[in-house]
mmCIF file of C-alpha atoms in Angstrom:
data_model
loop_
_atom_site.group_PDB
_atom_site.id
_atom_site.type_symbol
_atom_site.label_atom_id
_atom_site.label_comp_id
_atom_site.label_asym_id
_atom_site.label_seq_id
_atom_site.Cartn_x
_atom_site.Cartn_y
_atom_site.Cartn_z
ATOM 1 C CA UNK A 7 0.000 0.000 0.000
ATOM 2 C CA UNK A 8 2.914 2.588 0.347
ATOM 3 C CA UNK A 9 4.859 1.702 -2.388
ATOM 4 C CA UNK A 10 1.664 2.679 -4.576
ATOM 5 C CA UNK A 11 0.877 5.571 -2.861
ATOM 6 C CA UNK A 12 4.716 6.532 -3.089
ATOM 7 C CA UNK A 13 4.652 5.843 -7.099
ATOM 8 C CA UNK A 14 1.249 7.807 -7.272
ATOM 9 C CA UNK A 15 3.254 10.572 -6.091
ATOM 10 C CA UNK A 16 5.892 10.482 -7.933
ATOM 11 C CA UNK A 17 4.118 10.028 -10.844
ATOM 12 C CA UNK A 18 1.848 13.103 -10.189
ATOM 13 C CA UNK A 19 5.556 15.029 -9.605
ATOM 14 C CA UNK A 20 5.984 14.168 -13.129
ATOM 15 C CA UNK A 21 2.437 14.750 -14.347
ATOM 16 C CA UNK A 22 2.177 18.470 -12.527
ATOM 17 C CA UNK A 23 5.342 19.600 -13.023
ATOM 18 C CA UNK A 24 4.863 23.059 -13.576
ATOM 19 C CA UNK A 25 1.233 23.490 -11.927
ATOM 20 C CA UNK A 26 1.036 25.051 -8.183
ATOM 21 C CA UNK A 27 0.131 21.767 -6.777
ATOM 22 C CA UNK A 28 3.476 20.236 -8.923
ATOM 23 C CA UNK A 29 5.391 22.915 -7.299
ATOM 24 C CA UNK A 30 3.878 22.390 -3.269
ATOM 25 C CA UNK A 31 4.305 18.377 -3.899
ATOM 26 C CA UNK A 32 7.788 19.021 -4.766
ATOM 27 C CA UNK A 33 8.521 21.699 -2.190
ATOM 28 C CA UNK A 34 6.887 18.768 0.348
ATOM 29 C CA UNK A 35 8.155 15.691 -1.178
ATOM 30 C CA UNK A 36 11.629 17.203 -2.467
ATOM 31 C CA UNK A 37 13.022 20.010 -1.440
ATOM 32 C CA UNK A 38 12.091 19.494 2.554
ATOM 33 C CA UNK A 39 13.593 16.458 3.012
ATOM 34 C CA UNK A 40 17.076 17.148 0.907
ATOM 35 C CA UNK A 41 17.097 20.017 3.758
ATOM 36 C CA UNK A 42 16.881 17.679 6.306
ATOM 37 C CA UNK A 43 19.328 14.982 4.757
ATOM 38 C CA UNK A 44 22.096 18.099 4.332
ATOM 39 C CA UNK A 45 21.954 18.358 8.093
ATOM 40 C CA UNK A 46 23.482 15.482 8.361
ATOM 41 C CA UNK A 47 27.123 14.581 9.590
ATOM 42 C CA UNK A 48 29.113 11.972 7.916
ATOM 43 C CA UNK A 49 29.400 10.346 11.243
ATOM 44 C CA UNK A 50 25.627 10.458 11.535
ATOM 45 C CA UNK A 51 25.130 8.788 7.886
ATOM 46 C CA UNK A 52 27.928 6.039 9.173
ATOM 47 C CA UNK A 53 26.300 5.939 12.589
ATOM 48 C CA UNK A 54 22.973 4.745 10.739
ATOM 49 C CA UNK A 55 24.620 2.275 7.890
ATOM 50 C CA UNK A 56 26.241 0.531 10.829
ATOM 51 C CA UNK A 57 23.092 -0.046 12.814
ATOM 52 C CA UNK A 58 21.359 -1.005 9.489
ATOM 53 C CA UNK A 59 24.254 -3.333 8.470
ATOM 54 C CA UNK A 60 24.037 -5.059 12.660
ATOM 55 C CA UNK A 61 19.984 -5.304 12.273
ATOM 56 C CA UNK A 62 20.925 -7.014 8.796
ATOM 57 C CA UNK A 63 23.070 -9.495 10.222
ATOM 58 C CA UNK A 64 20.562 -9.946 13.366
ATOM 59 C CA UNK A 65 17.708 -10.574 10.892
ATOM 60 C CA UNK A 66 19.518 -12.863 8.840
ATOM 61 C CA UNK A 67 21.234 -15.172 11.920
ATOM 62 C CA UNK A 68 18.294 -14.968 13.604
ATOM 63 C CA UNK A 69 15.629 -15.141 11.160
ATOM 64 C CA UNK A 70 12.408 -15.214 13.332
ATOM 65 C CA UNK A 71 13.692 -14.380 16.663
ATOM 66 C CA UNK A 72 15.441 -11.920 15.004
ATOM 67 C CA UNK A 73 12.582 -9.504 14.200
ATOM 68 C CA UNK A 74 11.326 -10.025 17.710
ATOM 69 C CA UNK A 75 14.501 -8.907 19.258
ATOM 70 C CA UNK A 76 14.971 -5.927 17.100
ATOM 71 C CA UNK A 77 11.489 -5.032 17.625
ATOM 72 C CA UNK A 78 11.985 -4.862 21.197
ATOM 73 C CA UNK A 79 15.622 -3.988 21.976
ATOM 74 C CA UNK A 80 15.620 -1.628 18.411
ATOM 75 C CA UNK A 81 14.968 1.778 20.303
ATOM 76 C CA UNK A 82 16.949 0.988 22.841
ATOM 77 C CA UNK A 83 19.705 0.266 20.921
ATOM 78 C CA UNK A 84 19.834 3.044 18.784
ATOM 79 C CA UNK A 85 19.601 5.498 21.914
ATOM 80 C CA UNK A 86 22.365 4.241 23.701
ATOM 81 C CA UNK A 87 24.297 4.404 20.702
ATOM 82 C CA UNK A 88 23.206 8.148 19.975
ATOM 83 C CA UNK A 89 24.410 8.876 23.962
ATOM 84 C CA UNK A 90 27.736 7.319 23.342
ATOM 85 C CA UNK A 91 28.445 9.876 20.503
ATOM 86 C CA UNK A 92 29.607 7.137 18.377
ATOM 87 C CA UNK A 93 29.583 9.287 15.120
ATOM 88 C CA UNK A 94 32.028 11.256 16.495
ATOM 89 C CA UNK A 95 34.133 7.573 16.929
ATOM 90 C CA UNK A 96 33.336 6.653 13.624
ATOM 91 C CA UNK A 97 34.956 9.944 12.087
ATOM 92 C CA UNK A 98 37.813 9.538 14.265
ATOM 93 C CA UNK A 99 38.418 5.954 13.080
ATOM 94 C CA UNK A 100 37.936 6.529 9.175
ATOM 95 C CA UNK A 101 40.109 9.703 9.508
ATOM 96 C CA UNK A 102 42.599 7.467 10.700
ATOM 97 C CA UNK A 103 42.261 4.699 8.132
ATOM 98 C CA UNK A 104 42.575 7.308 5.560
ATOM 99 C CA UNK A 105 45.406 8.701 6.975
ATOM 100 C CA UNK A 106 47.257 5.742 6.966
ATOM 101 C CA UNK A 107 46.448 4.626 3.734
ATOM 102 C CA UNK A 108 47.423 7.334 1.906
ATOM 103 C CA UNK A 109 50.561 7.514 3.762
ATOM 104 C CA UNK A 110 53.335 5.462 2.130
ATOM 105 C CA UNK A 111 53.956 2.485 4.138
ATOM 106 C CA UNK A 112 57.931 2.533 3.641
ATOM 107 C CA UNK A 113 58.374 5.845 4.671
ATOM 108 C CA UNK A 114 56.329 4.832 7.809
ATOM 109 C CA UNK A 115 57.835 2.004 8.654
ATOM 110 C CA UNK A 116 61.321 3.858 8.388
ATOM 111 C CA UNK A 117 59.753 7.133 10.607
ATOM 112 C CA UNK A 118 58.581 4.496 13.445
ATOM 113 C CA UNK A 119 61.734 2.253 13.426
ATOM 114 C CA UNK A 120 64.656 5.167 13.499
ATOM 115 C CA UNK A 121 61.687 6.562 16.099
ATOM 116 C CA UNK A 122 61.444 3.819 18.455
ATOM 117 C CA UNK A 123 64.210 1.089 17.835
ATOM 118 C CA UNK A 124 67.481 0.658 20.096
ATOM 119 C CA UNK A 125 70.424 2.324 19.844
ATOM 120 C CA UNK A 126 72.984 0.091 19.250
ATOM 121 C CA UNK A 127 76.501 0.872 18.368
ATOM 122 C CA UNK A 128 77.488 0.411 14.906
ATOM 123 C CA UNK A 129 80.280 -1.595 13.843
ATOM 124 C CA UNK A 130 83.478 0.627 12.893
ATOM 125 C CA UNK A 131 84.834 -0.044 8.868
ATOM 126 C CA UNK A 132 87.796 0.164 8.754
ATOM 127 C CA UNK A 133 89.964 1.169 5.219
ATOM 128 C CA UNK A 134 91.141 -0.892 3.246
ATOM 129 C CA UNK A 135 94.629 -0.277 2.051
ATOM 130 C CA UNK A 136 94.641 0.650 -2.055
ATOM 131 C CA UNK A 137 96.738 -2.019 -4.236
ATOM 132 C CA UNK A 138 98.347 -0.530 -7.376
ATOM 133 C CA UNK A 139 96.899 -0.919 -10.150
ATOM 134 C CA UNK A 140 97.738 -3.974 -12.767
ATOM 135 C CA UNK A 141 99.301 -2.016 -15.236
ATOM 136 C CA UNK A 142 101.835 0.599 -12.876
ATOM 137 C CA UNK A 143 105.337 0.216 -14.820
ATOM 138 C CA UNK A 144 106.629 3.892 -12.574
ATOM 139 C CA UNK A 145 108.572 4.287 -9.988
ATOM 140 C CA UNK A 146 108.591 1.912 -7.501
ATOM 141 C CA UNK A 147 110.982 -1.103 -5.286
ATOM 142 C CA UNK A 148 111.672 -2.825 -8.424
ATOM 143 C CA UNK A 149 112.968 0.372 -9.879
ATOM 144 C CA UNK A 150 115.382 0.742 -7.043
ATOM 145 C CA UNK A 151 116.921 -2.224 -7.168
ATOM 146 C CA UNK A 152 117.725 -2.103 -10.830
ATOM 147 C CA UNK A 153 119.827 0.804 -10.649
#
């Protein structure tokens, strides 16, 4: 019964587009509620896509039981979670997720390891002495000893 009163509105927002009733039908069944849905925060719109996706899961492990549990516990549920400011979590945590993904992970794992590792003495190198070259016919002992 909604869903054809819903399409008999929709259709008469197509129908009387330009006629006063057209315009208070849309002002009603348009332009009010994209006001309200601009209100929204993103942690709001997560807040509510994470109690839809846990009501999903309850209804679908649950099956019958299910709809009797959300039917009673539903309200509850959702106001504890709107006293618990969870949207304001929810921001914080895909802030964070973001964050780190964009970061590059190298870079990161370099930052927290010169960061946080120990400090342990490096090994000294020591030089190697430099060995003529194959090919050196100059001066040298050999030289000497000729003369």
């Amino acid at each position: 019964m909604i869903q054809v009163t819903l399409l008999l509105f929709w259709f008469a927002l197509l129908v009387a587009d330009g006629t006063p009733i057209g315009r208070t039908l849309r002002r009603l069944l348009v332009e009010t509620p994209a006001r309200w849905c601009n209100r929204w925060s993103r942690g709001e719109v997560l807040l509510v896509l994470m109690l839809l996706a846990g009501a999903a899961l309850i209804l679908w492990l649950m099956e019958a039981e299910g709809r009797l549990f959300l039917g009673m516990m539903g309200p509850d549920i959702v106001a504890g979670a709107s006293m618990l400011e969870l949207g304001t979590l929810l921001d914080v945590a895909v802030t964070a997720v973001t964050v780190f993904a964009t970061l590059r992970v190298q870079g990161l794992r370099h930052w927290v390891a010169a960061r946080f590792s120990r400090h342990l003495p490096r090994a000294r190198r020591t030089r190697r002495p430099a060995r003529p070259a194959a090919n050196d016919d100059g001066d040298g002992p050999a030289f000497a000893l000729a003369a």
